[in-house]
Amino acid sequence: MPCAPRHSHPPRLIGLTGGIGSGKSTVAQLLLQHTKAAIIDADQLSRALTAAGGAAIPLIAQAFGSSFITPEGALHREHMRAYVFHSPAEKKRLEGILHPMIFSTIEQAIKNASDQGHSHVVLDIPLLVESGHWRARLGQVVIIDCPVELQIRRVQQRSQLEQAEIERIIQSQASRQDRLASADVVIYNGDICLSALQTRTQAAAAFLGL
Ligand SMILES: CC(C)(COP(=O)(O)OP(=O)(O)OC[C@H]1O[C@@H](n2cnc3c(N)ncnc32)[C@H](O)[C@@H]1O)[C@@H](O)C(=O)NCCC(=O)NCCS
Ligand SMILES: Nc1ncnc2c1ncn2[C@@H]1O[C@H](COP(=O)(O)OP(=O)(O)OP(=O)(O)O)[C@@H](O)[C@H]1O
């Protein structure tokens, strides 16, 4: 939500992360509804870069071949997902193309939020702990934590992914323990209802001054 007047200080950056299916996007939506912070969603920016006509498509086609591009000209997500989560080297190659583009798009989005007068910006970045790129820039890191069994169940409920495929993705990400070690604030999103998650998110937002 834009808010005037424009701030003379750069906005305070807060990282939001968690494993696949932990509830990052749900918490980000709650923050959007209940605070004035700007929210930047790295997955969403990544999907825009890899949609039909996206800036990353020519580079991906060149590096991986046209079988990874749909007839409409977008990244063939199912095909690429199956490919990279079976091969750490190929995953690194894809990240080598996409991460610099995602990072510079995030920088631009931070600048836009600052120009709009936001004093706080929440960066929802799935690989925040893994990449090490952002830590020094962030005031605080918020971790959405939940048991691995629940991550699997939630991803299964919202997609057609097989359990083994979800487990491979989880294994490619930071462990729950490593993620928690990076936390300034933990929002535990275990077996709780959405209204309890909302209460916890609002408490975290108040603690962070959002
Ligand atoms: C592999 C791809 C094609 C799969 O697409 P898909 O539509 O199934 O997933 P989507 O992009 O919506 O991501 C969903 C979740 O998967 C996990 N995930 C995505 N990329 C990665 C990765 N490189 N390493 C580990 N986990 C990842 C995250 O938890 C993310 O929230 C896609 O995720 C991709 O292009 N990844 C590379 C870019 C990237 O690293 N993005 C995430 C960090 S910014
Ligand atoms: N406390 C909860 N109660 C019920 N459903 C939940 C809860 N938290 C999250 N969910 C559901 O679980 C699924 C995964 O949540 P969400 O998309 O927010 O996770 P995510 O961490 O952003 O996932 P990804 O890493 O894939 O982007 C969604 O369908 C969401 O509605």
Short mmCIF file of C-alpha atoms and ligand atoms in Angstrom, two decimals:
data_model
loop_
_atom_site.label_atom_id
_atom_site.label_comp_id
_atom_site.label_asym_id
_atom_site.label_seq_id
_atom_site.Cartn_x
_atom_site.Cartn_y
_atom_site.Cartn_z
CA MET A 1 0.00 0.00 0.00
CA PRO A 2 1.64 3.29 -1.03
CA CYS A 3 1.92 5.92 1.67
CA ALA A 4 3.11 9.53 1.48
CA PRO A 5 5.27 11.41 2.17
CA ARG A 6 8.42 9.97 0.59
CA HIS A 7 10.96 8.89 3.28
CA SER A 8 14.40 10.41 3.22
CA HIS A 9 15.91 7.23 4.73
CA PRO A 10 16.13 3.98 2.79
CA PRO A 11 13.42 1.55 3.92
CA ARG A 12 14.22 -1.06 6.54
CA LEU A 13 14.48 -4.48 4.88
CA ILE A 14 13.06 -7.55 6.60
CA GLY A 15 13.63 -11.04 5.18
CA LEU A 16 10.84 -13.63 5.23
CA THR A 17 11.71 -17.21 4.45
CA GLY A 18 10.90 -20.85 5.09
CA GLY A 19 10.92 -24.18 3.32
CA ILE A 20 8.59 -25.11 0.49
CA GLY A 21 4.97 -25.13 1.70
CA SER A 22 5.85 -23.69 5.13
CA GLY A 23 3.41 -20.79 4.70
CA LYS A 24 5.57 -17.86 3.49
CA SER A 25 3.08 -16.60 0.92
CA THR A 26 0.21 -16.91 3.41
CA VAL A 27 2.13 -14.87 6.01
CA ALA A 28 3.14 -12.34 3.32
CA GLN A 29 -0.55 -11.89 2.39
CA LEU A 30 -1.45 -11.38 6.07
CA LEU A 31 1.30 -8.74 6.39
CA LEU A 32 -0.03 -7.02 3.28
CA GLN A 33 -3.53 -6.89 4.83
CA HIS A 34 -2.49 -5.87 8.34
CA THR A 35 0.59 -3.64 7.94
CA LYS A 36 1.83 -0.82 5.73
CA ALA A 37 4.99 -2.69 4.73
CA ALA A 38 5.65 -3.29 1.04
CA ILE A 39 5.97 -7.00 0.21
CA ILE A 40 8.33 -8.25 -2.49
CA ASP A 41 7.79 -11.88 -3.51
CA ALA A 42 10.89 -13.43 -5.14
CA ASP A 43 8.92 -16.43 -6.49
CA GLN A 44 6.49 -14.06 -8.21
CA LEU A 45 9.35 -12.06 -9.77
CA SER A 46 11.00 -15.31 -10.87
CA ARG A 47 7.76 -16.46 -12.51
CA ALA A 48 7.48 -13.14 -14.39
CA LEU A 49 11.04 -13.51 -15.69
CA THR A 50 10.20 -17.01 -16.94
CA ALA A 51 6.69 -16.33 -18.32
CA ALA A 52 6.19 -16.08 -22.10
CA GLY A 53 8.27 -13.15 -23.30
CA GLY A 54 10.13 -12.97 -19.97
CA ALA A 55 13.68 -11.64 -19.95
CA ALA A 56 15.14 -14.99 -18.85
CA ILE A 57 13.57 -17.09 -21.60
CA PRO A 58 16.21 -16.56 -24.35
CA LEU A 59 19.01 -17.36 -21.87
CA ILE A 60 17.27 -20.51 -20.63
CA ALA A 61 16.52 -21.66 -24.19
CA GLN A 62 20.16 -21.15 -25.13
CA ALA A 63 21.54 -22.92 -22.05
CA PHE A 64 19.05 -25.81 -21.75
CA GLY A 65 17.51 -26.15 -25.21
CA SER A 66 14.07 -25.51 -26.63
CA SER A 67 12.55 -28.62 -24.99
CA PHE A 68 12.47 -26.58 -21.76
CA ILE A 69 10.32 -23.87 -23.38
CA THR A 70 6.57 -24.33 -23.97
CA PRO A 71 5.00 -23.67 -27.40
CA GLU A 72 3.74 -20.37 -25.93
CA GLY A 73 7.32 -19.31 -25.13
CA ALA A 74 7.30 -19.73 -21.33
CA LEU A 75 9.56 -21.86 -19.13
CA HIS A 76 8.27 -25.45 -19.08
CA ARG A 77 8.07 -25.52 -15.29
CA GLU A 78 7.16 -29.19 -14.77
CA HIS A 79 9.92 -30.32 -17.11
CA MET A 80 12.53 -28.01 -15.54
CA ARG A 81 11.45 -28.93 -12.01
CA ALA A 82 11.83 -32.64 -12.69
CA TYR A 83 15.21 -31.98 -14.34
CA VAL A 84 16.92 -29.67 -11.81
CA PHE A 85 15.78 -31.37 -8.63
CA HIS A 86 17.41 -34.57 -9.93
CA SER A 87 20.72 -32.83 -10.63
CA PRO A 88 22.38 -30.35 -8.24
CA ALA A 89 24.77 -29.25 -11.03
CA GLU A 90 21.88 -28.43 -13.41
CA LYS A 91 20.00 -26.67 -10.61
CA LYS A 92 23.09 -24.51 -10.03
CA ARG A 93 23.26 -23.76 -13.76
CA LEU A 94 19.61 -22.60 -13.78
CA GLU A 95 20.19 -20.53 -10.63
CA GLY A 96 23.28 -19.01 -12.26
CA ILE A 97 21.00 -17.59 -14.94
CA LEU A 98 18.00 -16.67 -12.81
CA HIS A 99 19.38 -15.47 -9.47
CA PRO A 100 21.27 -12.41 -10.76
CA MET A 101 18.13 -11.41 -12.69
CA ILE A 102 15.88 -12.01 -9.68
CA PHE A 103 18.26 -10.06 -7.41
CA SER A 104 18.36 -7.03 -9.69
CA THR A 105 14.57 -7.12 -10.10
CA ILE A 106 14.27 -7.18 -6.29
CA GLU A 107 16.62 -4.17 -6.05
CA GLN A 108 14.39 -2.29 -8.49
CA ALA A 109 11.28 -3.27 -6.49
CA ILE A 110 12.95 -2.03 -3.28
CA LYS A 111 13.69 1.27 -4.99
CA ASN A 112 10.07 1.55 -6.18
CA ALA A 113 8.81 0.86 -2.64
CA SER A 114 11.16 3.52 -1.29
CA ASP A 115 10.00 6.03 -3.92
CA GLN A 116 6.41 5.29 -2.86
CA GLY A 117 7.30 6.22 0.72
CA HIS A 118 7.36 2.77 2.34
CA SER A 119 9.48 2.78 5.48
CA HIS A 120 9.51 -1.06 5.70
CA VAL A 121 9.93 -3.64 2.97
CA VAL A 122 9.46 -7.38 3.53
CA LEU A 123 11.43 -9.59 1.12
CA ASP A 124 9.78 -13.00 0.74
CA ILE A 125 12.73 -15.05 -0.54
CA PRO A 126 12.62 -18.88 -0.44
CA LEU A 127 16.42 -19.33 -0.65
CA LEU A 128 17.38 -16.48 1.67
CA VAL A 129 19.33 -18.69 4.11
CA GLU A 130 20.90 -20.79 1.33
CA SER A 131 22.14 -17.92 -0.82
CA GLY A 132 23.85 -15.70 1.78
CA HIS A 133 23.35 -12.79 -0.65
CA TRP A 134 20.85 -10.85 1.44
CA ARG A 135 21.76 -11.32 5.12
CA ALA A 136 24.00 -8.25 5.42
CA ARG A 137 21.27 -6.03 3.91
CA LEU A 138 18.51 -7.18 6.24
CA GLY A 139 17.48 -5.70 9.56
CA GLN A 140 15.81 -8.94 10.66
CA VAL A 141 15.06 -12.39 9.31
CA VAL A 142 11.65 -13.96 9.96
CA ILE A 143 11.47 -17.73 9.58
CA ILE A 144 8.19 -19.52 8.95
CA ASP A 145 8.73 -22.86 10.60
CA CYS A 146 6.74 -26.07 10.39
CA PRO A 147 7.46 -29.81 10.55
CA VAL A 148 8.61 -31.42 7.29
CA GLU A 149 5.59 -33.82 7.25
CA LEU A 150 3.30 -30.79 7.20
CA GLN A 151 5.31 -29.12 4.39
CA ILE A 152 4.78 -32.29 2.33
CA ARG A 153 1.07 -32.50 3.13
CA ARG A 154 0.46 -28.82 2.29
CA VAL A 155 2.32 -28.97 -1.02
CA GLN A 156 0.46 -32.19 -1.94
CA GLN A 157 -2.87 -30.55 -1.16
CA ARG A 158 -2.21 -27.53 -3.39
CA SER A 159 -0.47 -29.32 -6.31
CA GLN A 160 -0.15 -32.61 -8.15
CA LEU A 161 3.41 -33.21 -6.94
CA GLU A 162 4.36 -36.71 -5.81
CA GLN A 163 5.67 -37.11 -2.27
CA ALA A 164 9.11 -38.19 -3.57
CA GLU A 165 9.40 -35.03 -5.69
CA ILE A 166 8.48 -32.81 -2.74
CA GLU A 167 11.03 -34.64 -0.57
CA ARG A 168 13.73 -34.04 -3.19
CA ILE A 169 12.95 -30.29 -3.18
CA ILE A 170 13.04 -30.21 0.64
CA GLN A 171 16.39 -32.04 0.64
CA SER A 172 17.82 -29.45 -1.77
CA GLN A 173 16.89 -26.64 0.65
CA ALA A 174 18.45 -25.60 3.98
CA SER A 175 17.54 -27.90 6.87
CA ARG A 176 14.96 -26.76 9.38
CA GLN A 177 17.75 -26.50 11.98
CA ASP A 178 19.98 -24.29 9.76
CA ARG A 179 17.06 -22.05 8.92
CA LEU A 180 16.10 -21.64 12.59
CA ALA A 181 19.72 -20.75 13.40
CA SER A 182 19.38 -17.71 11.08
CA ALA A 183 16.14 -16.47 12.66
CA ASP A 184 15.57 -13.22 14.49
CA VAL A 185 11.85 -14.01 14.68
CA VAL A 186 10.17 -17.41 14.26
CA ILE A 187 6.52 -17.76 13.28
CA TYR A 188 5.60 -21.36 14.03
CA ASN A 189 3.04 -22.52 11.46
CA GLY A 190 2.60 -26.11 12.57
CA ASP A 191 -0.78 -27.73 12.91
CA ILE A 192 -2.62 -24.47 13.61
CA CYS A 193 -5.62 -22.88 11.92
CA LEU A 194 -5.30 -19.82 9.69
CA SER A 195 -6.74 -17.50 12.33
CA ALA A 196 -4.04 -18.63 14.79
CA LEU A 197 -1.45 -17.96 12.07
CA GLN A 198 -2.95 -14.50 11.65
CA THR A 199 -2.62 -13.82 15.40
CA ARG A 200 1.03 -14.97 15.37
CA THR A 201 1.77 -12.90 12.27
CA GLN A 202 0.27 -9.79 13.85
CA ALA A 203 2.35 -10.35 17.01
CA ALA A 204 5.51 -10.71 14.90
CA ALA A 205 4.59 -7.58 12.92
CA ALA A 206 4.12 -5.59 16.14
CA PHE A 207 7.50 -6.85 17.44
CA LEU A 208 9.16 -5.79 14.16
CA GLY A 209 7.50 -2.37 14.23
CA LEU A 210 5.59 -3.03 10.99
C1 LIG B 1 12.47 -25.14 -10.73
C2 LIG B 1 11.25 -24.31 -11.12
C3 LIG B 1 11.13 -24.23 -12.63
C4 LIG B 1 9.97 -25.02 -10.57
O1 LIG B 1 8.85 -24.20 -10.81
P1 LIG B 1 7.52 -24.36 -9.91
O2 LIG B 1 6.43 -23.58 -10.59
O3 LIG B 1 7.27 -25.80 -9.64
O4 LIG B 1 7.88 -23.72 -8.49
P2 LIG B 1 7.91 -22.19 -8.02
O5 LIG B 1 8.83 -21.41 -8.88
O6 LIG B 1 6.52 -21.69 -7.83
O7 LIG B 1 8.65 -22.34 -6.60
C5 LIG B 1 7.97 -23.01 -5.53
C6 LIG B 1 8.93 -23.32 -4.42
O8 LIG B 1 9.93 -24.24 -4.88
C7 LIG B 1 11.10 -24.02 -4.13
N1 LIG B 1 12.22 -23.69 -5.07
C8 LIG B 1 12.18 -22.97 -6.22
N2 LIG B 1 13.40 -22.85 -6.76
C9 LIG B 1 14.24 -23.51 -5.94
C10 LIG B 1 15.63 -23.75 -5.94
N3 LIG B 1 16.41 -23.25 -6.92
N4 LIG B 1 16.17 -24.48 -4.92
C11 LIG B 1 15.40 -24.97 -3.92
N5 LIG B 1 14.06 -24.77 -3.86
C12 LIG B 1 13.50 -24.05 -4.84
C13 LIG B 1 10.83 -22.82 -3.22
O9 LIG B 1 10.40 -23.29 -1.96
C14 LIG B 1 9.70 -22.12 -3.92
O10 LIG B 1 8.94 -21.34 -3.02
C15 LIG B 1 11.31 -22.88 -10.51
O11 LIG B 1 11.15 -22.94 -9.12
C16 LIG B 1 12.60 -22.14 -10.82
O12 LIG B 1 12.74 -21.60 -11.90
N6 LIG B 1 13.55 -22.12 -9.84
C17 LIG B 1 14.83 -21.42 -10.04
C18 LIG B 1 14.73 -20.00 -9.53
C19 LIG B 1 14.79 -19.96 -8.02
O13 LIG B 1 15.80 -20.35 -7.43
N7 LIG B 1 13.66 -19.50 -7.40
C20 LIG B 1 13.47 -19.49 -5.98
C21 LIG B 1 14.30 -18.52 -5.26
S1 LIG B 1 14.19 -16.88 -5.76
N1 LIG B 2 -1.88 -22.69 9.16
C1 LIG B 2 -2.39 -23.14 8.01
N2 LIG B 2 -3.56 -23.80 7.99
C2 LIG B 2 -4.07 -24.29 6.83
N3 LIG B 2 -3.49 -24.19 5.62
C3 LIG B 2 -2.31 -23.54 5.58
C4 LIG B 2 -1.70 -22.98 6.75
N4 LIG B 2 -0.54 -22.40 6.38
C5 LIG B 2 -0.43 -22.58 5.05
N5 LIG B 2 -1.50 -23.26 4.56
C6 LIG B 2 -1.72 -23.69 3.17
O1 LIG B 2 -0.58 -24.45 2.80
C7 LIG B 2 -0.20 -24.19 1.44
C8 LIG B 2 1.23 -23.69 1.42
O2 LIG B 2 1.28 -22.38 1.99
P1 LIG B 2 2.04 -21.19 1.24
O3 LIG B 2 1.73 -21.19 -0.22
O4 LIG B 2 1.78 -19.95 2.02
O5 LIG B 2 3.54 -21.71 1.47
P2 LIG B 2 4.88 -21.17 0.85
O6 LIG B 2 5.90 -21.32 1.92
O7 LIG B 2 4.68 -19.82 0.27
O8 LIG B 2 5.14 -22.25 -0.31
P3 LIG B 2 6.20 -22.22 -1.53
O9 LIG B 2 7.55 -22.39 -0.93
O10 LIG B 2 5.85 -23.36 -2.36
O11 LIG B 2 6.03 -20.91 -2.25
C9 LIG B 2 -1.21 -23.18 0.90
O12 LIG B 2 -2.21 -23.89 0.20
C10 LIG B 2 -1.78 -22.54 2.18
O13 LIG B 2 -3.09 -22.08 2.00
#
